[in-house]
XYZ file of C-alpha atoms in Angstrom:
646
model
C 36.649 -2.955 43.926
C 36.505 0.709 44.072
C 33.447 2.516 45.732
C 30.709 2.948 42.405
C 29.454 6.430 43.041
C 25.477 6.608 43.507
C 22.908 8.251 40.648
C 23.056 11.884 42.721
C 26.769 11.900 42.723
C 27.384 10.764 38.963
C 24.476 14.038 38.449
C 26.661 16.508 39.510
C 30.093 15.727 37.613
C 30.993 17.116 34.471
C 29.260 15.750 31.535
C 32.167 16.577 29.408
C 34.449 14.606 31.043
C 32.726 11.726 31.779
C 32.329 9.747 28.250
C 36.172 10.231 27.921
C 36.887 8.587 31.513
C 34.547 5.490 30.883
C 36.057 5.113 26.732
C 39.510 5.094 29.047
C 38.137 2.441 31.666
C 36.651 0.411 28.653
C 40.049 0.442 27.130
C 41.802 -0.908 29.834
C 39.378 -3.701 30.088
C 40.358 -4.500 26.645
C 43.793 -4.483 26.900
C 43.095 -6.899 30.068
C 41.358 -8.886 27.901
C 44.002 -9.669 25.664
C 46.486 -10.105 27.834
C 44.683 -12.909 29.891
C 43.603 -14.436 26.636
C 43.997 -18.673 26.836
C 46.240 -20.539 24.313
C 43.837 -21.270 21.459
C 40.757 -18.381 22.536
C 39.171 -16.325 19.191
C 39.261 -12.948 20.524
C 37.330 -11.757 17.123
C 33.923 -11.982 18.169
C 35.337 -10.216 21.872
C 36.741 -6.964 19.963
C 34.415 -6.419 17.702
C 32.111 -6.495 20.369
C 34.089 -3.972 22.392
C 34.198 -2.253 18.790
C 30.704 -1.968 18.986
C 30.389 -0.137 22.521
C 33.288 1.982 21.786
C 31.809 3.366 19.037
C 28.994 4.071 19.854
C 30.066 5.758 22.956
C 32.387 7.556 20.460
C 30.013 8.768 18.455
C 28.305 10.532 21.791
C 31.317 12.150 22.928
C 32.563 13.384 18.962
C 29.112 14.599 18.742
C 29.752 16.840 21.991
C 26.137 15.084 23.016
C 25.757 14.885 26.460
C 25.743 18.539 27.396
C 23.067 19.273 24.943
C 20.974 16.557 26.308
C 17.582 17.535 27.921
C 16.609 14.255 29.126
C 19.847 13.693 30.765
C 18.110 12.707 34.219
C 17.786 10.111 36.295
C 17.084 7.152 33.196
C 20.095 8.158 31.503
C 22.137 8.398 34.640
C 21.170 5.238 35.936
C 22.100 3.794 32.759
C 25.583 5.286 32.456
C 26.528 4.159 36.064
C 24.830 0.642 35.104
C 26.871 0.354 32.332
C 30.497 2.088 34.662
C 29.475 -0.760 36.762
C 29.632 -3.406 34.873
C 33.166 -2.166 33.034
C 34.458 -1.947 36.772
C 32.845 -5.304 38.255
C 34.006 -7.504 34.926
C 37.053 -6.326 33.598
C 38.906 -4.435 36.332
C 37.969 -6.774 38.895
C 39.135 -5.436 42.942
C 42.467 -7.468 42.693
C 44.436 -8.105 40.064
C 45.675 -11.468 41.688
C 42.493 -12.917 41.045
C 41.749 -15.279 38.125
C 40.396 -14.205 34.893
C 37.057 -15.048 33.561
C 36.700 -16.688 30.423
C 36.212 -15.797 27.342
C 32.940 -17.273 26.609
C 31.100 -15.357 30.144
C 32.820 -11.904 28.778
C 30.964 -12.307 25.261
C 27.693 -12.551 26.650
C 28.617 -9.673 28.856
C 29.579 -7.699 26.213
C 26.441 -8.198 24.533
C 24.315 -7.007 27.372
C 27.095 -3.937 27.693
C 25.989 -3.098 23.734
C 22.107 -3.280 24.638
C 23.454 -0.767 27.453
C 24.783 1.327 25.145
C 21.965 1.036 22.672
C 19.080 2.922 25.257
C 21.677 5.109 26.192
C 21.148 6.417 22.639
C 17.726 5.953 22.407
C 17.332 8.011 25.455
C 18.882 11.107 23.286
C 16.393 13.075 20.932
C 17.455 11.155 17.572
C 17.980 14.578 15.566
C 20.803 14.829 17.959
C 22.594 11.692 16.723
C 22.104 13.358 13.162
C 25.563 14.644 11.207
C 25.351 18.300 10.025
C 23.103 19.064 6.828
C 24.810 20.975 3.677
C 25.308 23.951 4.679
C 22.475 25.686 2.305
C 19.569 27.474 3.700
C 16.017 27.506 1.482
C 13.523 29.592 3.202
C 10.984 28.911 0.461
C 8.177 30.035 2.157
C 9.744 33.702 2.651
C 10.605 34.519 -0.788
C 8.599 37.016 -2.222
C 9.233 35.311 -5.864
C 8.412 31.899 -5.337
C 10.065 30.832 -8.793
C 13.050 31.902 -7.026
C 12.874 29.081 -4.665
C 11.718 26.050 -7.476
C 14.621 27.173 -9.450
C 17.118 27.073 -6.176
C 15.972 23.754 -5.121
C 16.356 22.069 -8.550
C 19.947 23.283 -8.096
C 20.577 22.210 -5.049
C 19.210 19.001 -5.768
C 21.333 18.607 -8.586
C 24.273 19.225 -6.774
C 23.908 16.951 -4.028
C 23.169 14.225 -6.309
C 26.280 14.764 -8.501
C 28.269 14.554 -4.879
C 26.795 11.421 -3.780
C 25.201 13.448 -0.830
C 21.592 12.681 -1.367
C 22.215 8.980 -2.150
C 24.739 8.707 1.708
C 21.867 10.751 3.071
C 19.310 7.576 2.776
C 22.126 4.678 3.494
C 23.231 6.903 6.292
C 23.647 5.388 9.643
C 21.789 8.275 11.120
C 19.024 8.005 8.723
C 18.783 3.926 9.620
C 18.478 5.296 13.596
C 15.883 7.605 11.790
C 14.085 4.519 10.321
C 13.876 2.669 13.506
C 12.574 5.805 15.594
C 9.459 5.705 13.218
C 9.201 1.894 13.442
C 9.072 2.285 17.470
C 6.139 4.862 17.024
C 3.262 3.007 18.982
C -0.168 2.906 16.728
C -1.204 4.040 13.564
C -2.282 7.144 14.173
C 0.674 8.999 15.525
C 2.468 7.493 12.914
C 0.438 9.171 10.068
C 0.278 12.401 12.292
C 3.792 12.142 11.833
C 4.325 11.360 7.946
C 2.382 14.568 7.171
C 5.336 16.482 8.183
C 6.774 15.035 4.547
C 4.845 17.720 2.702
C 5.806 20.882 4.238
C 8.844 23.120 2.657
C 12.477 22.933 4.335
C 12.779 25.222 6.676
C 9.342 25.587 7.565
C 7.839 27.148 10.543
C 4.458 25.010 11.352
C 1.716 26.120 13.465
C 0.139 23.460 16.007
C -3.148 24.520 15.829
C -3.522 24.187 11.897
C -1.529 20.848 11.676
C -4.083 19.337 14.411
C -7.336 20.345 12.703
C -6.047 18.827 9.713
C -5.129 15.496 11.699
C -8.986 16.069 13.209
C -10.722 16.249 9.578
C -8.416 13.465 8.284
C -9.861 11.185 10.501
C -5.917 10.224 11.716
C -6.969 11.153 15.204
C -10.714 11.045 16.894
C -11.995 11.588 20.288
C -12.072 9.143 22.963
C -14.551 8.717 26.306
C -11.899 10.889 28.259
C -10.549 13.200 25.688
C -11.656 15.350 22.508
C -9.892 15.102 19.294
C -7.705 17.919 19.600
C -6.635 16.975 23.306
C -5.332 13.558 21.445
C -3.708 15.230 19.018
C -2.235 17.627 21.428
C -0.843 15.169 22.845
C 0.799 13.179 19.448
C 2.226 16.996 18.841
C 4.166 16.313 22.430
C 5.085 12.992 22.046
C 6.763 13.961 18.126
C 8.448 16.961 20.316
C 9.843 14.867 23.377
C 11.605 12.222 20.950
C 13.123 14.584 18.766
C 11.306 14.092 15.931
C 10.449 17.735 15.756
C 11.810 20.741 17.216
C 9.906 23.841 19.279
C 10.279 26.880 17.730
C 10.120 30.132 19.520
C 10.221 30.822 23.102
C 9.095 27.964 25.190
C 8.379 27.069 28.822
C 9.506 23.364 28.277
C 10.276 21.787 24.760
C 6.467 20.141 24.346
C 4.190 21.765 26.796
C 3.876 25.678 25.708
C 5.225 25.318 22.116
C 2.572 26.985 19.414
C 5.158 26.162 16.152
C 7.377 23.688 15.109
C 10.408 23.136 12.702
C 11.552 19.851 11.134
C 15.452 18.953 10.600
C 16.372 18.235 6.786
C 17.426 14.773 7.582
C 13.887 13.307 9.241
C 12.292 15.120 6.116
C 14.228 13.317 3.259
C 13.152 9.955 5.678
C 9.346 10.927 5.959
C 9.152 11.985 1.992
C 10.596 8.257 1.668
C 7.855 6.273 4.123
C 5.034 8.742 2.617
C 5.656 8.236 -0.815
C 6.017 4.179 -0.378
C 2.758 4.773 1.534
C 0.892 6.189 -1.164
C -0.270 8.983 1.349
C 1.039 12.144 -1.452
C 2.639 12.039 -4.340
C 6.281 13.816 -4.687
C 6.981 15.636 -8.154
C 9.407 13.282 -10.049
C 11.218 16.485 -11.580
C 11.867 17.936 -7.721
C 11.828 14.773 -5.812
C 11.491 16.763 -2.713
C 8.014 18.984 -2.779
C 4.578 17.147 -2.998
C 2.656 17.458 -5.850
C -1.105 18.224 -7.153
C -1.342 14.988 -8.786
C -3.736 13.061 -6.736
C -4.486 9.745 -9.190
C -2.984 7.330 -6.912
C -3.187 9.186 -3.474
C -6.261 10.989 -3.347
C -4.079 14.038 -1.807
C -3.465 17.071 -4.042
C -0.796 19.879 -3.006
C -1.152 23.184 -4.286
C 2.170 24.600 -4.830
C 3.637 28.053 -6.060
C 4.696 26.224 -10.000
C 2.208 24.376 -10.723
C -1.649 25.137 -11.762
C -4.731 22.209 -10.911
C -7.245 23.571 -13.658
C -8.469 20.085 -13.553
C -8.855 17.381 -11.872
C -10.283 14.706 -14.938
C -10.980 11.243 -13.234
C -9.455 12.295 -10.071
C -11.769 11.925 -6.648
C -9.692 13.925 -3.982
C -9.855 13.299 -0.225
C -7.503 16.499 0.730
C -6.615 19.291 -1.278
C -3.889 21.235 0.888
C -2.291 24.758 0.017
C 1.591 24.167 0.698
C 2.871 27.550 -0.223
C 0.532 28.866 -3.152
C 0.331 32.854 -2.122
C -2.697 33.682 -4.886
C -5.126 31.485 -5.141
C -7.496 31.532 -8.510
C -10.317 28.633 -8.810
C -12.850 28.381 -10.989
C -16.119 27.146 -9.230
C -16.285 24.420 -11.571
C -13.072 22.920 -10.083
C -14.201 22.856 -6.559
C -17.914 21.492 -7.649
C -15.945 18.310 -8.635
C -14.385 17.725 -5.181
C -17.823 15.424 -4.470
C -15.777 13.299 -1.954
C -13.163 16.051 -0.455
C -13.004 15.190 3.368
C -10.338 18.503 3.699
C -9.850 21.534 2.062
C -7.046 23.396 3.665
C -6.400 26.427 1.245
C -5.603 28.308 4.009
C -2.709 30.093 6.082
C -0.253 26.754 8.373
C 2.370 29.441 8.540
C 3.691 30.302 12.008
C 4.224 33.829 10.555
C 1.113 36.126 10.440
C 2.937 38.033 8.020
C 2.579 35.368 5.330
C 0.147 36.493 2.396
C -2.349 34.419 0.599
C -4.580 35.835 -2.011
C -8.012 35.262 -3.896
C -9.597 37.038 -6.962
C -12.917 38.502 -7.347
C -13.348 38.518 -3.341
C -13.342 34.464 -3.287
C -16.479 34.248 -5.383
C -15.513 30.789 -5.991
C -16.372 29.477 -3.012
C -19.336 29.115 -4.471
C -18.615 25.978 -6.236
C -17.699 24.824 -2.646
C -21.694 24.198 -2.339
C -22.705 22.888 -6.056
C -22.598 18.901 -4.864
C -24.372 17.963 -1.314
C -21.046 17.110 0.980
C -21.503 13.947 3.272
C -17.955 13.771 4.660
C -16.702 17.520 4.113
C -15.194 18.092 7.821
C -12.902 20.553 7.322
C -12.527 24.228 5.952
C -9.635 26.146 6.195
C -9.275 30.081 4.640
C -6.647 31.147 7.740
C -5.214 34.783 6.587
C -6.533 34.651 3.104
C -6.689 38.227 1.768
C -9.920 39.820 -0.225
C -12.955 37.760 1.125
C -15.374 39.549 1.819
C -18.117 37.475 2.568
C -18.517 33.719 2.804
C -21.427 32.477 1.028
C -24.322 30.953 2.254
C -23.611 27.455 0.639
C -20.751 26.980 3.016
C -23.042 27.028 5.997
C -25.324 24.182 4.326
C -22.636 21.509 4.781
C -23.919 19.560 7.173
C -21.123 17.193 7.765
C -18.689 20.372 8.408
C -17.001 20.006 11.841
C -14.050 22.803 11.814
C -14.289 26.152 10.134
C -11.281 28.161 10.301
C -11.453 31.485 9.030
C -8.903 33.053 11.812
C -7.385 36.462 9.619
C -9.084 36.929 6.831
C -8.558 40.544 7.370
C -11.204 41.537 4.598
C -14.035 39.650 5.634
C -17.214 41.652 6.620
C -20.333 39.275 6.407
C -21.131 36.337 7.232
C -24.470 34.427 6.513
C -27.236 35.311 8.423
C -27.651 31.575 10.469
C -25.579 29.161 11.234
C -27.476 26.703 13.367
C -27.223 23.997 10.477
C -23.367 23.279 11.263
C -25.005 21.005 13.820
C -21.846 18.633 13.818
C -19.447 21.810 14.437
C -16.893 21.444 16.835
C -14.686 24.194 15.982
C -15.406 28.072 14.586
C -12.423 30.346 14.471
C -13.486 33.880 13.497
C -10.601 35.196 15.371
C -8.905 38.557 13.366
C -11.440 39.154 11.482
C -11.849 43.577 12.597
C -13.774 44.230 9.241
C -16.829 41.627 10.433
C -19.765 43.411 11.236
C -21.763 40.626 13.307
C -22.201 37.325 14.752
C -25.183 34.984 12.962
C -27.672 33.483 14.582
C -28.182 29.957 15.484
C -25.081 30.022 17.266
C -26.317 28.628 20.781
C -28.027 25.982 18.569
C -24.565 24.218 17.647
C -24.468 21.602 20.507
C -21.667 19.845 19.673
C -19.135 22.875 19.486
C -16.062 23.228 21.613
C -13.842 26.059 20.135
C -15.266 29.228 19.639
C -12.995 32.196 18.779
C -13.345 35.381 17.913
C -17.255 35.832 19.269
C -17.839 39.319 18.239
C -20.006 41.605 20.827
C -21.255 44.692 18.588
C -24.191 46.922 18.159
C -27.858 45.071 19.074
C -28.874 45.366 14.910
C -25.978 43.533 13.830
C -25.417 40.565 16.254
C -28.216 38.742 17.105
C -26.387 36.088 19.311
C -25.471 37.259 22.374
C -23.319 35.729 25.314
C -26.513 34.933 26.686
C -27.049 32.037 24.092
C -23.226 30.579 24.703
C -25.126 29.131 27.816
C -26.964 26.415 26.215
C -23.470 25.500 24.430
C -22.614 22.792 27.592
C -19.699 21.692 25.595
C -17.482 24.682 25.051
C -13.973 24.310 26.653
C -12.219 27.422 24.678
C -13.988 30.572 24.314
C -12.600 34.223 22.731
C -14.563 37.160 22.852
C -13.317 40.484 21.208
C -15.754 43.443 22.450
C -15.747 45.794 19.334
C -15.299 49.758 19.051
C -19.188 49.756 18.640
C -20.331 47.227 21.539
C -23.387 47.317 23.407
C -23.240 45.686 26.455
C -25.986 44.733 27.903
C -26.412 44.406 31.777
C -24.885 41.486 33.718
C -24.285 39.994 30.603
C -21.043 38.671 31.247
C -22.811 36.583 33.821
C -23.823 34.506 31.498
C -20.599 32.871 31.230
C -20.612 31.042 34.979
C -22.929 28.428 32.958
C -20.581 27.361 30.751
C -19.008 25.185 33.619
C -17.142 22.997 30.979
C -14.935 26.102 30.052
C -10.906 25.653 30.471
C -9.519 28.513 28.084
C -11.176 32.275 27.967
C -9.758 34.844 26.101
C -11.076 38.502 26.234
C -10.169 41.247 23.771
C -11.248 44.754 24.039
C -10.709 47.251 20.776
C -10.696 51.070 21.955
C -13.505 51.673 23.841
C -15.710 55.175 25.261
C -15.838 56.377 28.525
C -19.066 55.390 28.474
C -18.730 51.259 27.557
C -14.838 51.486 30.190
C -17.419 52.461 32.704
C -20.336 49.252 31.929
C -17.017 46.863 31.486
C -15.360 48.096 35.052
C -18.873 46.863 36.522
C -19.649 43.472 34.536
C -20.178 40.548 37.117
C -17.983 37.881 36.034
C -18.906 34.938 37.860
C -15.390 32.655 37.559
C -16.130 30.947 40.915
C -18.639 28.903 39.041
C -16.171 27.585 36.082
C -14.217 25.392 38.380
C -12.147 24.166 35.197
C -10.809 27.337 34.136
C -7.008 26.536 33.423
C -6.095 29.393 31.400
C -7.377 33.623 31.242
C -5.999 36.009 28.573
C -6.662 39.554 28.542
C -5.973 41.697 25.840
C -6.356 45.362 25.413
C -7.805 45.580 29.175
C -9.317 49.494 29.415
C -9.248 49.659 32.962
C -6.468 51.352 35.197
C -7.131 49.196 38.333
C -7.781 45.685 38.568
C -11.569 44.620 38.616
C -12.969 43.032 41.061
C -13.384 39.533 38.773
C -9.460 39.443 38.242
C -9.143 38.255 41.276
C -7.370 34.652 42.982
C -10.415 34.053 45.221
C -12.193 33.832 42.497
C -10.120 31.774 40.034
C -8.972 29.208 42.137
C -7.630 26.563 39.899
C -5.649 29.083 36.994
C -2.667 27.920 35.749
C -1.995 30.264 32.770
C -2.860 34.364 33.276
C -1.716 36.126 29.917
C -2.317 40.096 30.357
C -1.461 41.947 26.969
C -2.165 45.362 26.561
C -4.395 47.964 27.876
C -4.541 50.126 30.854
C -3.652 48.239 33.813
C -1.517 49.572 36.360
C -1.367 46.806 39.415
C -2.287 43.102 39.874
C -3.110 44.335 43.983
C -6.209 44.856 45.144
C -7.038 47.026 47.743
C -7.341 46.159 51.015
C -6.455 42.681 50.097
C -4.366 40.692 52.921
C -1.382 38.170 52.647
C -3.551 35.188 53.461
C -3.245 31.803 51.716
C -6.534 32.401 49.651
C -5.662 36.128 48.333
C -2.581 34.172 46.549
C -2.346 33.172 43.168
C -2.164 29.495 41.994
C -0.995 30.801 38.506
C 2.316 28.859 36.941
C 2.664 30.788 33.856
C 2.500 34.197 33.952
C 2.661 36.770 30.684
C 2.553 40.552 31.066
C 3.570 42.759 28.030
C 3.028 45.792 26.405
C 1.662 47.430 30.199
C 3.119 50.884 30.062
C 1.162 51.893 33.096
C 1.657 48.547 35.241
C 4.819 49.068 37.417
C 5.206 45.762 39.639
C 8.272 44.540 41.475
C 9.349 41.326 41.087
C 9.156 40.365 45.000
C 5.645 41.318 44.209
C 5.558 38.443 42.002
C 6.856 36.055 44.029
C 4.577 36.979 46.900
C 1.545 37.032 44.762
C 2.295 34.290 42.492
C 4.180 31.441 44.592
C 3.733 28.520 42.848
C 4.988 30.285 39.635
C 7.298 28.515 36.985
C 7.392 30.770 34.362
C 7.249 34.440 33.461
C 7.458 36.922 30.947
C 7.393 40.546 31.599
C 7.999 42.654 28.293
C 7.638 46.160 27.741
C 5.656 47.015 31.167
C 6.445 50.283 32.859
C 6.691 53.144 30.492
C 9.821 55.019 31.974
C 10.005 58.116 29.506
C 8.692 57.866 25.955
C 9.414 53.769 24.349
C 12.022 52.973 27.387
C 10.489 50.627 29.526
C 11.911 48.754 32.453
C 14.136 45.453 31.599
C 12.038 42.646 29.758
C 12.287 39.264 31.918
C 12.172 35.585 30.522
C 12.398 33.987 33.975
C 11.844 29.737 34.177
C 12.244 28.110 37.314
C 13.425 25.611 36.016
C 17.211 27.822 35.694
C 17.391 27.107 39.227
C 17.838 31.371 39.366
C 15.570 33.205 42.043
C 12.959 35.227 40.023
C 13.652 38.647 42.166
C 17.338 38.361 41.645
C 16.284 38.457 37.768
């Protein structure tokens, strides 16, 4: 028998070119087959069994699979030479002069050859095994006349039914692998994480964040001993991402990992509009079978969409009313009032793009009715990007049960109410984007439970009576932004009020334009880092200074892994006088610096300063003559290229 060659060896041949040698192999151990058969054998059961593995190794190589394959490492290699193995050992045999094995021992082998084949393909993303959609593109979220898109859709859905397309679509083969994928999804919970897909538009960008604080307020994922809610469901969001279930979007360090948006294939759409629908988890409108509706008598789960109008709710008791792609949004209070039991009211931006508008009337004076009934199980509240709020009313603040408050963009807002300490059970605040707001509330240090806080606004004394000072007593916090406003007042050493707020992993800080006066007060801050041993990621935005502060500094965050620098001043990463020694040297892997026109830093630089680096970006740094910059870089390790030959 011929020499097999080992895992490393089979790693390094052409991918191309190797389904079509084994299909050849595997046909001459067929064609042995039947010419050894015995007087009397049934071959039937034999060929369709080779049937079987050809085809499905057929299907691989029409697809031109393999070289699109991420995960084709050492599993899937060691399967492929497995399975090369066997072919060679079985059928070939290392002499032909010796006796052929019978027909019985080659249909069990064949059998364990199929299961071979079988985790071969289940060790490819499944939306690769997927036969090209129709080609028809319905960005129905991007049209600026949404009755545009409800019109389009009917058609198309129309047409596919007339040409039998919809109706192969769900006895497809590929939608039966579909099928199974869900079935093999371990637990409940990432399953329904999963089936909420089934509401969003085709072609739909989806933003993590959103889709995870929905998943929180649903209740379809919850903390554990070890990890908060949102760590869970960041990790559901990788797990749907490493099987193929959903695809990253944008540029990404690795396919899970760094990806902030997501996209869905047609195909695993039609399959999760199927399972939710059967689940009674939304309903679908009967006249376009494929967008959810704001019926909610049988599933508790409203949709607002752009055609159709919930004046009222009669009988109905919602759970979740979610905004799918309504852009103006016009309530009256006694609507909302009746939502007695609503667990989620996501009326807010999911978008990935920031351009995406949503609209109230009469500045959102009917969030009002949001506080006519006392809430017991109200967790979540979502206005993300919603246009002409000015102010949230009071009433909001007096939901007890609240946990996750997202007002992130609502470009309008100015006021908030005066104290917020009664959100005891808040986790999350997002006041992120909001440049009109005039001040942060008090109470805020009094919200023990909270973990996100973004957008912490540091303005004049008058107008923000919390201060970093009280973010101290907040010994749960793991993600803090601060965004230091044209009319700050910093007070002295304030910033060291952050080294007790040891739990902290993310910190983002955001300056608007600043005086001479507050550039000189920031350029002395103490920022104690050494004391927030978990600090994993630092993102600086809008930095005023020219050279690097003494608090940007390795010795002093020891354990970063993520350094984002956007914006600002900044000329150099080097400090003076610093040495080449172990400690001076950054333990950074990701590193992001754009939109530096003064910093100027070569790329050996990088690799001296940064060694254990895996990523970087470097876009729009070193202002050459008037918008020409030096060559934007999108390095990843990973390319096996060396990041100074970039």
């Amino acid at each position: 028998m011929r020499n097999v060659p080992s895992t490393s060896a089979s790693t390094s041949r052409n991918v191309e070119k190797f389904l079509p040698k084994l299909l050849d192999r595997l046909g001459k151990a067929k064609a042995k087959v039947i010419a050894n058969k015995n007087p009397g054998d049934d071959q039937e059961v034999v060929l369709s069994r080779f049937k079987k593995i050809e085809d499905g190794l057929q299907q691989m190589e029409d697809l031109k699979l393999l070289p699109r394959v991420t995960l084709w490492e050492h599993n899937l290699f060691n399967q492929f030479t497995d399975l090369e193995r066997r072919v060679d050992k079985f059928f070939l045999g290392d002499d032909e002069n010796n006796a052929f094995i019978g027909l019985e021992a080659i249909t069990s082998f064949l059998a364990r050859m199929i299961d071979n084949v079988n985790q071969i393909k289940a060790s490819i993303p499944v939306v690769n095994l997927m036969p090209s959609y129709p080609e028809r593109s319905l960005e129905f979220t991007h049209w600026s006349q949404p009755e545009l898109g409800l019109t389009a859709a009917k058609k198309l859905s129309q047409e596919l039914s007339q040409m039998g397309v919809e109706k192969g679509i769900y006895e497809s083969r590929a939608m039966a692998n579909m099928r199974r994928s869900y079935e093999h999804l371990e637990g409940t919970e990432l399953r329904l994480c999963f089936l909420s897909f089934s509401i969003f538009p085709a072609e739909s960008v989806i933003k993590k964040r959103p889709l995870i604080y929905w998943w929180i307020g649903e209740g379809f994922i919850t903390g554990t001993q070890d990890k908060t809610a949102e760590e869970v469901g960041e990790e559901i969001f990788d797990k749907l991402m490493k099987q193929g279930l959903i695809q990253p979007h944008g540029n990404a360090v690795n396919a899970s990992s760094s990806s902030t948006s997501c996209t869905l294939h047609p195909w695993i759409r039609y399959m999760l509009i199927g399972l939710a629908r059967d689940a009674l988890l939304f309903h679908f409108d009967s006249s376009w079978p494929w967008m959810p509706s704001c019926q909610a008598s049988v599933c508790r789960r409203p949709c607002l969409v752009f055609y159709q109008n919930p004046t009222s709710l009669g009988e109905e008791d919602p759970l979740t009313v979610f905004n799918v792609n309504r852009n103006y949004l016009s309530f009256k209070r006694e609507w909302l009032s009746k939502l007695k039991n609503v667990v989620v009211l996501q009326l807010g931006r999911w978008q990935s793009s920031p351009t995406h508008h949503i609209e109230v009337d009469d500045e959102g004076l009917f969030l009002k009715g949001i506080g006519a009934q006392h809430y017991l199980s109200f967790k979540y509240l979502s206005l993300r990007g919603i246009s002409g709020i000015t102010r949230i009313p009071s009433c909001i603040f007096n939901i007890i049960s609240l946990e996750i408050l997202d007002l992130r963009a609502c470009h309008n807002l100015e006021t908030l109410p005066s104290d917020i300490s009664s959100l005891r059970k808040l986790t999350h605040l997002d006041i992120s984007e909001c440049y009109f707001l005039e001040g942060m509330p008090k109470g805020i240090g009094k919200l023990s439970s909270l973990q996100v806080l973004k957008g912490f606004l540091i303005a004049n004394l008058k107008n923000t009576p919390s201060r970093l000072g009280d973010l101290a007593k907040l010994k749960k916090l793991r993600r803090l932004s601060i965004y230091i406003g044209i009319e700050a007042v910093m007070q002295d050493k304030e910033f060291e009020n952050l080294k007790e707020i040891s739990s902290l992993r993310r910190l983002k800080i955001s300056w608007a334009v600043v005086s001479p006066e507050l550039r000189g007060k920031i350029a002395h801050q103490c920022m104690d880092f050494s004391s927030l041993p978990d600090l994993e990621k630092l993102d600086l935005q809008g930095i005023p200074l020219r050279k690097v502060p003494p608090w940007l500094n390795p010795k002093e965050l020891k354990n970063l892994k993520k350094l984002y620098i956007r914006g600002g001043e900044l000329d150099s990463l080097q400090h003076a006088g610093e040495e080449t020694v172990t400690e001076c040297k950054w333990r950074v892997e990701i590193l992001r610096l754009k939109y530096l026109s003064n910093m100027k830093i070569e790329l050996t630089e990088v690799e001296d300063q940064f060694p254990h680096l895996l990523y970087l970006e470097k876009v729009e740094c070193h202002e050459i003559e008037k918008d020409k910059y030096e060559k934007n870089i999108f390095w990843s390790k990973a390319q096996g290229q060396k990041l100074s030959n970039c």
